[in-house]
Coordinates of C-alpha atoms and ligand atoms in Angstrom, one line a residue:
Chain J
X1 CA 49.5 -115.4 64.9
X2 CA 47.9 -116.3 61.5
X3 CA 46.7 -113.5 59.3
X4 CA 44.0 -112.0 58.9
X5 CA 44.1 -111.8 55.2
X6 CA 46.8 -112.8 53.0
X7 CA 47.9 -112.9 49.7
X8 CA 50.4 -115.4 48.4
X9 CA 52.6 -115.7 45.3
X10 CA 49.5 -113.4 43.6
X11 CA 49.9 -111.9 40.3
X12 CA 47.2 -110.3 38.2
X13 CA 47.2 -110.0 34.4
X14 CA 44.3 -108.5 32.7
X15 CA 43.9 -110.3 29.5
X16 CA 44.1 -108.5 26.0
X17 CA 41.6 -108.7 23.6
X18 CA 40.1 -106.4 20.7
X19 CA 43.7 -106.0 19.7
X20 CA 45.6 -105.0 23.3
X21 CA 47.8 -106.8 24.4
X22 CA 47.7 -108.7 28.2
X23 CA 49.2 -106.2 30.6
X24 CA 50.6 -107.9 33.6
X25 CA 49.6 -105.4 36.3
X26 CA 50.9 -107.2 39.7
X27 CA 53.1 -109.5 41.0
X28 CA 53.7 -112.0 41.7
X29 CA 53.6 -110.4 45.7
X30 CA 53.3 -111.7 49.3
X31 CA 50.9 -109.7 52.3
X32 CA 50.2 -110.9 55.2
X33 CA 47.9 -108.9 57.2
X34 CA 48.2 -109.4 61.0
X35 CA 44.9 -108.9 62.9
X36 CA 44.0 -105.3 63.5
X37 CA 47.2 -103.8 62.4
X38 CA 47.5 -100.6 59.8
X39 CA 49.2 -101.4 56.8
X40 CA 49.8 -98.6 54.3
X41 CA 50.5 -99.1 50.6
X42 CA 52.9 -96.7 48.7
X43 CA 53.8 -96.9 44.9
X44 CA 54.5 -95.1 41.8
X45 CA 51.2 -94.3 39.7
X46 CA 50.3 -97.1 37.5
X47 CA 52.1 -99.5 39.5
X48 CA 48.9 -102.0 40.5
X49 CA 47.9 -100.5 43.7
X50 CA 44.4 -100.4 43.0
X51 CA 44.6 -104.2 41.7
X52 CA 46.1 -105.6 44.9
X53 CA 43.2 -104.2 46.3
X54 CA 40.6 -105.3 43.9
X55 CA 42.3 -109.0 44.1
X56 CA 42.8 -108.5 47.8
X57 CA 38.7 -107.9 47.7
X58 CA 37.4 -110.4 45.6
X59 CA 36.2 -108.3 42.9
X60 CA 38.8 -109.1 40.6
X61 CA 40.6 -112.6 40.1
X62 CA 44.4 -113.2 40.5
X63 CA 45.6 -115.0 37.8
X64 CA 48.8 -116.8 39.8
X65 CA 48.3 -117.3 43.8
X66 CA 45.7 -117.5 46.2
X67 CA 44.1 -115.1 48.5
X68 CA 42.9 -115.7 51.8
X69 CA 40.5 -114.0 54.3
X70 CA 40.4 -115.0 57.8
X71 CA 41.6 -118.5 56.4
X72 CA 38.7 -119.1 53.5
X73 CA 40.1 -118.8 49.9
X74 CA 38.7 -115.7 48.3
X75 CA 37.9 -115.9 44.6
X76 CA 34.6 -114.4 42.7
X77 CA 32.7 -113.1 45.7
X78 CA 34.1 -110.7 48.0
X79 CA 33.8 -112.1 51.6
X80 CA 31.6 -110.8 54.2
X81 CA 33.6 -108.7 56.4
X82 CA 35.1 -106.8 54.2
X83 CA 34.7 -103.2 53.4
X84 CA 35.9 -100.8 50.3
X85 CA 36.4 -97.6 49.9
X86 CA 37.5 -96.7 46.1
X87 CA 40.0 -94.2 44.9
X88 CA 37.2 -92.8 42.4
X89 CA 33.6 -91.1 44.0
X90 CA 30.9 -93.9 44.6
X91 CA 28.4 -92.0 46.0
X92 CA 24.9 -92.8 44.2
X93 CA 24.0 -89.9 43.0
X94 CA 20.3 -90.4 43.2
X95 CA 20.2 -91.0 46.4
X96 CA 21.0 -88.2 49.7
X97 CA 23.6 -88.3 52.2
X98 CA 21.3 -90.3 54.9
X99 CA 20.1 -93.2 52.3
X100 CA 23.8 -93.3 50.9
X101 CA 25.2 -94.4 54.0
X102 CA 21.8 -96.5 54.7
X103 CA 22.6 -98.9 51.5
X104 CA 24.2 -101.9 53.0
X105 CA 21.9 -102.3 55.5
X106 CA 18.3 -102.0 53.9
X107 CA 17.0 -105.1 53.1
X108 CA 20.2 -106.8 55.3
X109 CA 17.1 -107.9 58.2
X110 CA 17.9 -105.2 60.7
X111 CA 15.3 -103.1 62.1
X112 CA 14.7 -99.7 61.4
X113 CA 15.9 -97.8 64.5
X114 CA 18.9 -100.5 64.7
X115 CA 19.3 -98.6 61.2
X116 CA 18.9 -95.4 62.0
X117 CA 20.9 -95.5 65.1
X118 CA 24.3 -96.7 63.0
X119 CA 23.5 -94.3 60.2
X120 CA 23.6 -91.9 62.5
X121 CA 26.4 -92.3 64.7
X122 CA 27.9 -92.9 61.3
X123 CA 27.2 -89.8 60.6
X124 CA 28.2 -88.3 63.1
X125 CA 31.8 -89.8 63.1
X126 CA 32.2 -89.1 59.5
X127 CA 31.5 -84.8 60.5
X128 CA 28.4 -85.4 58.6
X129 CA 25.3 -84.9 60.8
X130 CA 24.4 -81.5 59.1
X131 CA 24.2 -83.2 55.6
X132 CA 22.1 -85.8 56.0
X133 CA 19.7 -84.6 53.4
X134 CA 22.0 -83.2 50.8
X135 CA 22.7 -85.0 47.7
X136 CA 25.9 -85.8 46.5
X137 CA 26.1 -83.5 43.8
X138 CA 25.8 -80.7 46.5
X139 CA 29.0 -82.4 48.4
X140 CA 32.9 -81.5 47.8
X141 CA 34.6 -84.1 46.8
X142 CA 36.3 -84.7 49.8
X143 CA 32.6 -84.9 51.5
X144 CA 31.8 -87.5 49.2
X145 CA 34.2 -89.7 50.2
X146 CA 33.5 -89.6 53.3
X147 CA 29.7 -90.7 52.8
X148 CA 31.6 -93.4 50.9
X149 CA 33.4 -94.4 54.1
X150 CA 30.6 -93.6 56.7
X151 CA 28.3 -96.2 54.2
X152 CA 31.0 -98.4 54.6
X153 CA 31.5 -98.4 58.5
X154 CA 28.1 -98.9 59.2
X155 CA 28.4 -102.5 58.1
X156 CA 31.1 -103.0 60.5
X157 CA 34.0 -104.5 58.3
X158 CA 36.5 -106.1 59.9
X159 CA 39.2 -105.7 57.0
X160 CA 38.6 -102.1 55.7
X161 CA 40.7 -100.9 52.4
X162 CA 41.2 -97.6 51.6
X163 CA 41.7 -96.5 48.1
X164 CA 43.4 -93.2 48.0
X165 CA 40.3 -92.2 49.6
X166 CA 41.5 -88.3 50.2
X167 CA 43.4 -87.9 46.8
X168 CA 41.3 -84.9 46.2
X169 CA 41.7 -83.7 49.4
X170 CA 44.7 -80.7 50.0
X171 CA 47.4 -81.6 52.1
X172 CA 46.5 -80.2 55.3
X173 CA 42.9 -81.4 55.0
X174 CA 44.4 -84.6 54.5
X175 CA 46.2 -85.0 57.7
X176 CA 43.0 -83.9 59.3
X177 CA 41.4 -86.8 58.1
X178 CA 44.3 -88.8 58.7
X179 CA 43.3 -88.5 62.2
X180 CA 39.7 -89.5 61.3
X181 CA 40.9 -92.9 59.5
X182 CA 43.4 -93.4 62.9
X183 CA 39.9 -92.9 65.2
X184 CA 38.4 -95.3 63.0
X185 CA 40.9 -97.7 63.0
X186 CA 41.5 -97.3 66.8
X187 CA 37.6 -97.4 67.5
X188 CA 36.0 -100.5 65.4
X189 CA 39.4 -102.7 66.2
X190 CA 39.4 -103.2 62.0
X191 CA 42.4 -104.4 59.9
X192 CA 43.1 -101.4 57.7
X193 CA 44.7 -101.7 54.4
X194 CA 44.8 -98.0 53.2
X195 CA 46.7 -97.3 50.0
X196 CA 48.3 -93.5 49.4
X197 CA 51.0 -91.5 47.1
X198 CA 51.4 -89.2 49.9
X199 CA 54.6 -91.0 51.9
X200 CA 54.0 -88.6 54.9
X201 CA 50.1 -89.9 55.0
X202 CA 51.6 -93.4 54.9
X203 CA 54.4 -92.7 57.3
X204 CA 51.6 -91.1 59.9
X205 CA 49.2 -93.6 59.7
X206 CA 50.5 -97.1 59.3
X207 CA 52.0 -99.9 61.4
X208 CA 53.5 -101.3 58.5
X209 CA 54.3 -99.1 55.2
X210 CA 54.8 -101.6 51.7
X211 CA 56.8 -99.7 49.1
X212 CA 55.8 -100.8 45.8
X213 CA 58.1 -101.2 42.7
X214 CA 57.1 -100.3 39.1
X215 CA 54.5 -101.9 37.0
X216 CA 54.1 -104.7 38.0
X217 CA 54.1 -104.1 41.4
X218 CA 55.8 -105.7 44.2
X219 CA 57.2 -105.0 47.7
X220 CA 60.5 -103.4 47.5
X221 CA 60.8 -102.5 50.9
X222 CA 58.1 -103.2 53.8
X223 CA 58.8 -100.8 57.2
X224 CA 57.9 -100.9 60.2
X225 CA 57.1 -97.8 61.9
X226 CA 57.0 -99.1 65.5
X227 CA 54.3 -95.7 66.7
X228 CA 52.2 -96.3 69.4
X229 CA 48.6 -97.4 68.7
X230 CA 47.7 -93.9 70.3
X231 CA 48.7 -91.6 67.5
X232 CA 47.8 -88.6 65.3
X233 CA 49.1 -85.8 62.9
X234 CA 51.6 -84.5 65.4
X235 CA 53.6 -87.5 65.2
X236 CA 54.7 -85.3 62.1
X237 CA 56.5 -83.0 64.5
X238 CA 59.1 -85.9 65.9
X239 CA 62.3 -85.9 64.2
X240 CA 62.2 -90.2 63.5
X241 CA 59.4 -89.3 61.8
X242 CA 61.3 -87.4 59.1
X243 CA 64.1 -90.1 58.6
X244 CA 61.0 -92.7 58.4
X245 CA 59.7 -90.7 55.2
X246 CA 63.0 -90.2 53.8
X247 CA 64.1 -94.2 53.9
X248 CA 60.7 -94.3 52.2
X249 CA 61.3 -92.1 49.4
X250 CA 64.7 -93.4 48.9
X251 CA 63.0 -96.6 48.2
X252 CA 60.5 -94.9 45.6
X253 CA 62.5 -92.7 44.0
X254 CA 64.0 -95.0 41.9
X255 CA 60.5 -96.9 40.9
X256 CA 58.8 -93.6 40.4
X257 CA 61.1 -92.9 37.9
X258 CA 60.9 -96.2 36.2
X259 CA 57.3 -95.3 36.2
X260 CA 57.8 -92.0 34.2
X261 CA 59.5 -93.8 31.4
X262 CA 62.7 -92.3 32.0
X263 CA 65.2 -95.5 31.7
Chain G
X1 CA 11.3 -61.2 36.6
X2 CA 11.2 -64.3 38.0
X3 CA 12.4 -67.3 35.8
X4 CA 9.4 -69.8 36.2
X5 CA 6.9 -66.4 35.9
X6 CA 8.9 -65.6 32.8
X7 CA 8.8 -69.5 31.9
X8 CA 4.7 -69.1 31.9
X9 CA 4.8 -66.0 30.2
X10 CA 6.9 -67.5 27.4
X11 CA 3.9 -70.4 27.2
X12 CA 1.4 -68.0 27.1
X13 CA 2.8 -66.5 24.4
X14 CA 3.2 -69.1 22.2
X15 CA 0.0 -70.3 22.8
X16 CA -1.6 -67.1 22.0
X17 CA 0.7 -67.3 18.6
X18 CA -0.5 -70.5 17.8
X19 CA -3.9 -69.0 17.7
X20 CA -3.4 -66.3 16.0
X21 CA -1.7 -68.6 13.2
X22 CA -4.4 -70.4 13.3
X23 CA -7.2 -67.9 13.2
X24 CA -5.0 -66.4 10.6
X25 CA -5.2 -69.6 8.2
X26 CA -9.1 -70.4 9.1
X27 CA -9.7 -66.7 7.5
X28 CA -7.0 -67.6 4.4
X29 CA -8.6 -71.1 3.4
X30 CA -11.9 -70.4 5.1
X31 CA -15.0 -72.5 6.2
X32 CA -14.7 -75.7 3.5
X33 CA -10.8 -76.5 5.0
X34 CA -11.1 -75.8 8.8
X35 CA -12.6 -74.4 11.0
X36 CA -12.0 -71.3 13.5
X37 CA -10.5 -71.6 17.3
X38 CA -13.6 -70.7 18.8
X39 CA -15.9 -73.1 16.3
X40 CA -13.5 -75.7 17.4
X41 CA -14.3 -74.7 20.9
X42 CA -18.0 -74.9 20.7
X43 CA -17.8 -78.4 18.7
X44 CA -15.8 -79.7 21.4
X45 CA -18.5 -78.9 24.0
X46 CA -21.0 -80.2 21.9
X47 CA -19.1 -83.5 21.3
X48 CA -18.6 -83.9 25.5
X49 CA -22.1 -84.0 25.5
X50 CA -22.6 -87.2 23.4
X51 CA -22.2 -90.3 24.7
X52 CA -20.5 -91.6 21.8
X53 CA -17.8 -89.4 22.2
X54 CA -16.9 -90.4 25.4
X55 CA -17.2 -94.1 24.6
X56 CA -14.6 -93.8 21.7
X57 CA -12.2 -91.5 24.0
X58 CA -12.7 -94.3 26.7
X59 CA -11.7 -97.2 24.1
X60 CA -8.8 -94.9 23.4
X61 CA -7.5 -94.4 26.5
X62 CA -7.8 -97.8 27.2
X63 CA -5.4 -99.3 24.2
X64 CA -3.4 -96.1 24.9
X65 CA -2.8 -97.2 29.1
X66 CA -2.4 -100.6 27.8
X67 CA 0.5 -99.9 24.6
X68 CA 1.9 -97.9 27.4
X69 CA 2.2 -100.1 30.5
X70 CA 4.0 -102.8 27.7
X71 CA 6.3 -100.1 26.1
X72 CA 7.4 -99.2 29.5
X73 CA 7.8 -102.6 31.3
X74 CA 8.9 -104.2 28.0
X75 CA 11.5 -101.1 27.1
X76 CA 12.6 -101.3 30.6
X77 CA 13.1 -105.0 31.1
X78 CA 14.5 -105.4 27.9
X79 CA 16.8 -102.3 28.1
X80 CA 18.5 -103.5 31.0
X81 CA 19.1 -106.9 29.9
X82 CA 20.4 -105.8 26.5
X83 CA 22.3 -103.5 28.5
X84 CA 24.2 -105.7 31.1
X85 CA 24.7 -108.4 28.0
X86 CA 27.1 -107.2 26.0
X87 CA 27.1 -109.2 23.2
X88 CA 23.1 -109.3 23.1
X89 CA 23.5 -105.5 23.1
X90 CA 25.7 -105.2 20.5
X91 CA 23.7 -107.5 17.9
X92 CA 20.6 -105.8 18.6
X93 CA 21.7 -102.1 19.0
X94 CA 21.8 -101.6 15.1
X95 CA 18.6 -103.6 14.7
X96 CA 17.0 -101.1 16.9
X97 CA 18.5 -98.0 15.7
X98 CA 17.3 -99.5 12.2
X99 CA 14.0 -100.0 13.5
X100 CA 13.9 -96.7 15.0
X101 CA 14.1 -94.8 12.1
X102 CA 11.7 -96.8 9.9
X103 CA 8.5 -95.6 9.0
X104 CA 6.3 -98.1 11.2
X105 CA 3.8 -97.8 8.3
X106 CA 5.9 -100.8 7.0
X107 CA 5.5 -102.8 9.2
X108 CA 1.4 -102.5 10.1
X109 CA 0.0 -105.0 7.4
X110 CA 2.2 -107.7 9.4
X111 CA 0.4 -106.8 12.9
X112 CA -2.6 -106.6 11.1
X113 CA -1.8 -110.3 9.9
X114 CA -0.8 -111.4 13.7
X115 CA -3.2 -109.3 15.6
X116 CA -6.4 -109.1 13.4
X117 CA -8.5 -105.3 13.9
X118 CA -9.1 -104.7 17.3
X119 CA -7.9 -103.6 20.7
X120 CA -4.9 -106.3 20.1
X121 CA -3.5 -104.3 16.7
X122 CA -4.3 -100.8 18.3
X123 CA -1.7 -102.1 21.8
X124 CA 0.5 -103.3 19.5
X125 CA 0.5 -100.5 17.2
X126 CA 1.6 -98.4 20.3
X127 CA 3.6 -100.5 21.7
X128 CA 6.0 -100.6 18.8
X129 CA 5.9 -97.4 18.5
X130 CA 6.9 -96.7 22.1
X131 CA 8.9 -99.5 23.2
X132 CA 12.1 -98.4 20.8
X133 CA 13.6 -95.4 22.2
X134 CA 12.4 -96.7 26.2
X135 CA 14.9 -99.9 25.3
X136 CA 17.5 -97.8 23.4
X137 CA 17.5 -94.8 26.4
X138 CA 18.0 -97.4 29.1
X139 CA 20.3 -99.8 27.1
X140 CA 22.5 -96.9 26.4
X141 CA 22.6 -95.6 30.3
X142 CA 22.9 -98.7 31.8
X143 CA 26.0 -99.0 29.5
X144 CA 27.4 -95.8 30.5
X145 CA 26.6 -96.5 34.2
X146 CA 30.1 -96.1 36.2
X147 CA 31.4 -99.1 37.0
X148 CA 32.8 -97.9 40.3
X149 CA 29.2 -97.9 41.2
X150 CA 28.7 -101.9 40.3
X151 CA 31.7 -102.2 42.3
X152 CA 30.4 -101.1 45.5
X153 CA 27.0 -103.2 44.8
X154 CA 29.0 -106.1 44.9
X155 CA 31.1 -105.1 48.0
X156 CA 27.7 -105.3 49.3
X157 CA 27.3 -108.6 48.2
X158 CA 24.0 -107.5 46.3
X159 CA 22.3 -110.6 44.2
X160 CA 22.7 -109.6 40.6
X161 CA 18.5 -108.7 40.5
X162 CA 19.4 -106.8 44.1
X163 CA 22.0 -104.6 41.9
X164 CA 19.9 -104.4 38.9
X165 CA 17.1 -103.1 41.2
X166 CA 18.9 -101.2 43.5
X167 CA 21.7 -99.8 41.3
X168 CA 21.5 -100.2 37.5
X169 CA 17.2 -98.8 37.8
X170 CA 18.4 -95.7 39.8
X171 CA 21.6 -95.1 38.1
X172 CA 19.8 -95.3 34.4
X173 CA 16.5 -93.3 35.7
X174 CA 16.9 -90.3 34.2
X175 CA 17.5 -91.3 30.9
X176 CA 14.9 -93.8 31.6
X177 CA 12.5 -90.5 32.3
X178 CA 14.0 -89.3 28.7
X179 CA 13.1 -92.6 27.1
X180 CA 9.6 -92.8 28.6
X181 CA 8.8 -89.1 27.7
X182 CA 9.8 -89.9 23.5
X183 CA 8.1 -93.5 23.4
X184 CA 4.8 -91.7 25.7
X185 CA 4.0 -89.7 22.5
X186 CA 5.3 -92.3 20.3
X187 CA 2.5 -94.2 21.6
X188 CA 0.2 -92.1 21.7
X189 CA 0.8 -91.6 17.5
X190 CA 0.8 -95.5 17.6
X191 CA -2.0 -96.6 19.2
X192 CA -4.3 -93.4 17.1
X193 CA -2.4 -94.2 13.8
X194 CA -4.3 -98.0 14.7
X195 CA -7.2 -96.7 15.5
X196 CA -7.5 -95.0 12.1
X197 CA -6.3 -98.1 9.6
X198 CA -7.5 -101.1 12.0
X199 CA -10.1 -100.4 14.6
X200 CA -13.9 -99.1 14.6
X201 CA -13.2 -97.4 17.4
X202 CA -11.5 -94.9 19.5
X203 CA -10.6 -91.0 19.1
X204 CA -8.0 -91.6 16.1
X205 CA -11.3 -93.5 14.3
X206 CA -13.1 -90.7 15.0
X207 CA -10.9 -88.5 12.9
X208 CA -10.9 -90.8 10.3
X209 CA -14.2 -91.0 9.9
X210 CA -15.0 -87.3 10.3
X211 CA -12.8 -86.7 6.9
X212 CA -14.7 -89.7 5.1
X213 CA -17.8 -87.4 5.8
X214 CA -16.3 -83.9 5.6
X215 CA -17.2 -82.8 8.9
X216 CA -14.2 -80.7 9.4
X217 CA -15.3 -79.5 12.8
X218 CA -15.3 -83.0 14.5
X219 CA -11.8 -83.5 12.5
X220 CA -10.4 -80.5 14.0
X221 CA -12.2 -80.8 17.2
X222 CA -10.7 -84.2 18.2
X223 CA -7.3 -83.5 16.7
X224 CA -6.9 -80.1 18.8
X225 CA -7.7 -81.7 21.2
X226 CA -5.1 -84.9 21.0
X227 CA -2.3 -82.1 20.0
X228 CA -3.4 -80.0 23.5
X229 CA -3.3 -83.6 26.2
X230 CA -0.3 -84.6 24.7
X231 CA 1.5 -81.2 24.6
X232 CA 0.1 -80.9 28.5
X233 CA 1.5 -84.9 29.4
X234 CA 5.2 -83.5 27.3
X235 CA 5.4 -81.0 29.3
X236 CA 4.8 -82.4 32.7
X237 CA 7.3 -85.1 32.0
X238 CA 10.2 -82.8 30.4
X239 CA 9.7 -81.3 33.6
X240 CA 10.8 -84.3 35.9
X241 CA 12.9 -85.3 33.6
X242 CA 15.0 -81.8 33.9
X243 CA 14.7 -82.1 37.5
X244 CA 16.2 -85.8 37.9
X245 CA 18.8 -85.0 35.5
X246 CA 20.0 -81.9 37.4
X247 CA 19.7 -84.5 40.9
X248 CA 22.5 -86.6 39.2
X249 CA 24.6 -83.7 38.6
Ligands
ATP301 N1 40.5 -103.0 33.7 C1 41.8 -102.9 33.2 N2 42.1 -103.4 32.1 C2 43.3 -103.3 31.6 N3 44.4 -102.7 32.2 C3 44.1 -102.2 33.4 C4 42.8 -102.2 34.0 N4 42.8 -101.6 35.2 C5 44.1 -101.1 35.3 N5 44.8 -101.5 34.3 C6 46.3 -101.2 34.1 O1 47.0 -101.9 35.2 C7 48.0 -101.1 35.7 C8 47.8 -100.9 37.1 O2 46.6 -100.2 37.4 P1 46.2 -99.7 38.8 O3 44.9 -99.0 38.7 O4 46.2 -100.9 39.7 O5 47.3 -98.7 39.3 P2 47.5 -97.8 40.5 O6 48.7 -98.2 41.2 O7 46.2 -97.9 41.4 O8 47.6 -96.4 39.9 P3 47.2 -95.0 40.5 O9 48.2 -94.6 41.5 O10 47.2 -94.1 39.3 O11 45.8 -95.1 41.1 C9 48.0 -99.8 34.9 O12 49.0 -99.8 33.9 C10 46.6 -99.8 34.3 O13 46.6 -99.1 33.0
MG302 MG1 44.7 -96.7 41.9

């Protein structure tokens, strides 16, 4: 089966200038994504998670490589089909819960109940039906993420990546919407690329985890967790599901403490 | 007490201060410098009733909507492009902030040159005057816009005059609101400074001529009465501009 989105030999170095010197950030790394699957990204901090994604996107160039969705070269645009969710809040503030998620599709040609019917369902799925009218500076944080992923959904992606979308969230929260992302996943049939620091998130969630080396990153290890697609947070109970997090932090450990600075 | 009732109150009472100062001075310097609140009153009523009066606040108005509408678009427009463009923002920044804090007296006798006496020097009095801080508000805020934010436009595949529209606009408003509110009364001072060095008419004429023929009421009478519509108009747009500031959070 060919992939759904790949990346091949792809390094990323953001240039210097005004006296900094050009910090190579990635690479040079190989993905391929197979259609539908869950792949989870884990790494030390600072190790280029967030630029595979923007590469992987289109909103950042590679500087080595080429990326590929659903066969066409990516570069400068980022494809239709493709959905983001960002590590940092993206919520417009001027703009309430309802119109938030309504973004990507006013103006896009659909009709207004055609609207209003995937906004709300959106909504709905997202545990935000009672909010519609708040505005994002009334939200938690972890609510505002999740507008960010409900305004994402309603454009249907079919590759969605996930930037450390519940970093603010506390761990058991987490898990909880662990179980949302796995509905969502399960539900629109979407390739999900979802990058985390929390092993057990990755280890829960994905068909595939990639361990990610030090700056600059690349796969050090890429596991299979072999789950069924029908899963949820109580695959945390199983006992392979312990060893799986454990090979996964003996594979980190050593990267994340490159990443301190300690050698 | 409740805040906006106490709000009012504080109003009130500065208004009634103002008065009293005011009454206060009229009894110091007496009759020959100005005249009393209540003369002032009077005067005023007896100006609404000529038709002269009205046709000089109408010319007024007029340049005033005009220098306003171009400060606005113009500080907008040009704000957002000196904004995005980096390099066009940074050469012009300092020109600005330099231009800002000159007296605009400098420059009138060249717009008198270019524009000649007339409606045209009177916009463009106002319009200088206003457009400044509306570019220099929304330059600054589409700078500081998150760029997480232009991110997600283009995940959305937005055209780049879909994100300005649709992002940067929203994004900057409230310090748009902030630029608009300075350059509105900067305008305002514009476009009656013009009236009083290059026009024959207008409110700001009015005034002008009132001291040539030391009729102190009709100078008082016309100035009060500028000082009280803009104070009103300040006060109406501090007001949404608190309100979309405390929106963004
Ligand atoms: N726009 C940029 N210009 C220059 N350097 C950058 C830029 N963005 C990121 N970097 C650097 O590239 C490296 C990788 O950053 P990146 O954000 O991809 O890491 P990350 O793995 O997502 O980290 P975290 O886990 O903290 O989110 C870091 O050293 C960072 O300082
Ligand atoms: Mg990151």
């Amino acid at each position: 089966m060919s992939a759904h989105a790949a990346l091949a030999g792809v390094s990323r170095v953001y240039p210097g200038g005004d006296g900094r010197a050009p910090l190579h950030a990635l690479g040079p790394i190989d993905l391929a994504l197979r259609p539908g699957e869950f792949f989870a990204v884990v790494g030390p901090s600072g190790c280029g998670k967030s630029t595979l994604l923007e590469v992987l996107a289109g909103l950042a160039p590679a500087s080595e490589g080429t990326v590929t969705f659903e066969g066409s070269p990516v570069a400068g645009a980022v494809p239709e089909g493709v959905g983001v969710v960002f590590q940092e809040d993206a919520s417009f503030p001027w703009a309430n819960v309802y119109d938030n998620v309504a973004f990507g599709l006013q103006g896009s040609g659909l009709d207004r109940s055609e609207i209003d019917a995937r906004v709300r369902s959106a909504l709905a799925f997202m545990g935000l039906r009672d909010f519609a009218s708040a505005y994002p500076a009334q939200l938690s944080g972890g609510m505002r993420q999740r507008v960010c992923i409900a305004r994402t959904l309603v454009l249907k992606p079919r590759l969605i990546l996930l930037d450390e979308p519940f970093g603010a969230l506390d761990a058991q929260t987490r898990l909880l919407m662990g179980d949302e992302v796995l509905r969502l996943w399960r539900e629109t049939g979407a390739t999900v690329l979802l990058i985390t620091h929390a092993l057990d998130e990755a280890a829960m969630l994905a068909d595939r985890v990639g361990v990610m080396s030090a700056r600059p990153g690349r796969f050090i290890d890429v596991v299979e967790t072999g789950w069924p697609r029908e899963r949820d947070s109580r695959l945390a109970e199983r006992p392979d599901f312990g060893a799986l997090v454990a090979r996964l932090w003996s594979s980190l450990r050593v990267e994340s403490i490159k990443a301190l600075g300690h050698t | 007490m409740n805040p906006a009732i106490a709000r009012h109150l504080d109003f009130l009472l500065v208004g009634i201060g103002l008065l009293a100062i005011w009454q206060g001075l009229f009894l110091w310097i007496g009759e020959t410098g100005i005249s009393s609140p209540l003369q002032t009153i009077r005067h005023l009523g007896a100006l609404a009733e000529r038709q002269m009066f009205w046709t000089h606040a109408w010319a007024t108005l007029d340049a005033f909507l005009r220098s306003l509408l171009i400060a606005a678009v113009g500080g907008i427009v040009i704000g957002l492009w000196l904004g995005i463009g980096k390099v066009a923002g940074q050469v012009a920044e300092p020109i600005l902030v330099a231009l800002y804090s000159l007296p605009k007296v400098t420059l009138y006798p060249v717009i008198l040159l270019i524009f000649g006496l007339g409606l045209s020097a009177k916009v463009a009095f106002g319009a200088i005057h206003g457009i400044i801080p509306v570019i220099l508000f929304t330059m600054s805020a589409v700078r500081t816009i998150r760029p997480v934010l232009i991110k997600t436009a283009k995940v959305m595949r937005l055209s780049p005059a879909k994100t300005a529209w649709r992002v940067l606009m929203p994004a900057a408003l409230p310090e748009i609101v902030t630029g608009l509110r300075i350059g509105f009364s900067l305008t305002l001072l514009g476009v009656l400074i013009g009236e009083m060095f290059a026009s024959q008419a207008g409110l700001g004429f009015m005034v002008i001529n009132a001291i040539g023929l030391n009729d102190t009421e009709t100078m008082m009478a016309v100035t009060v009465l500028m000082i009280v519509l803009a104070g009103i108009a300040n006060v109406l747009l501090l007001a949404l501009d608190h309100r979309l500031h405390r929106r963004a959070g």
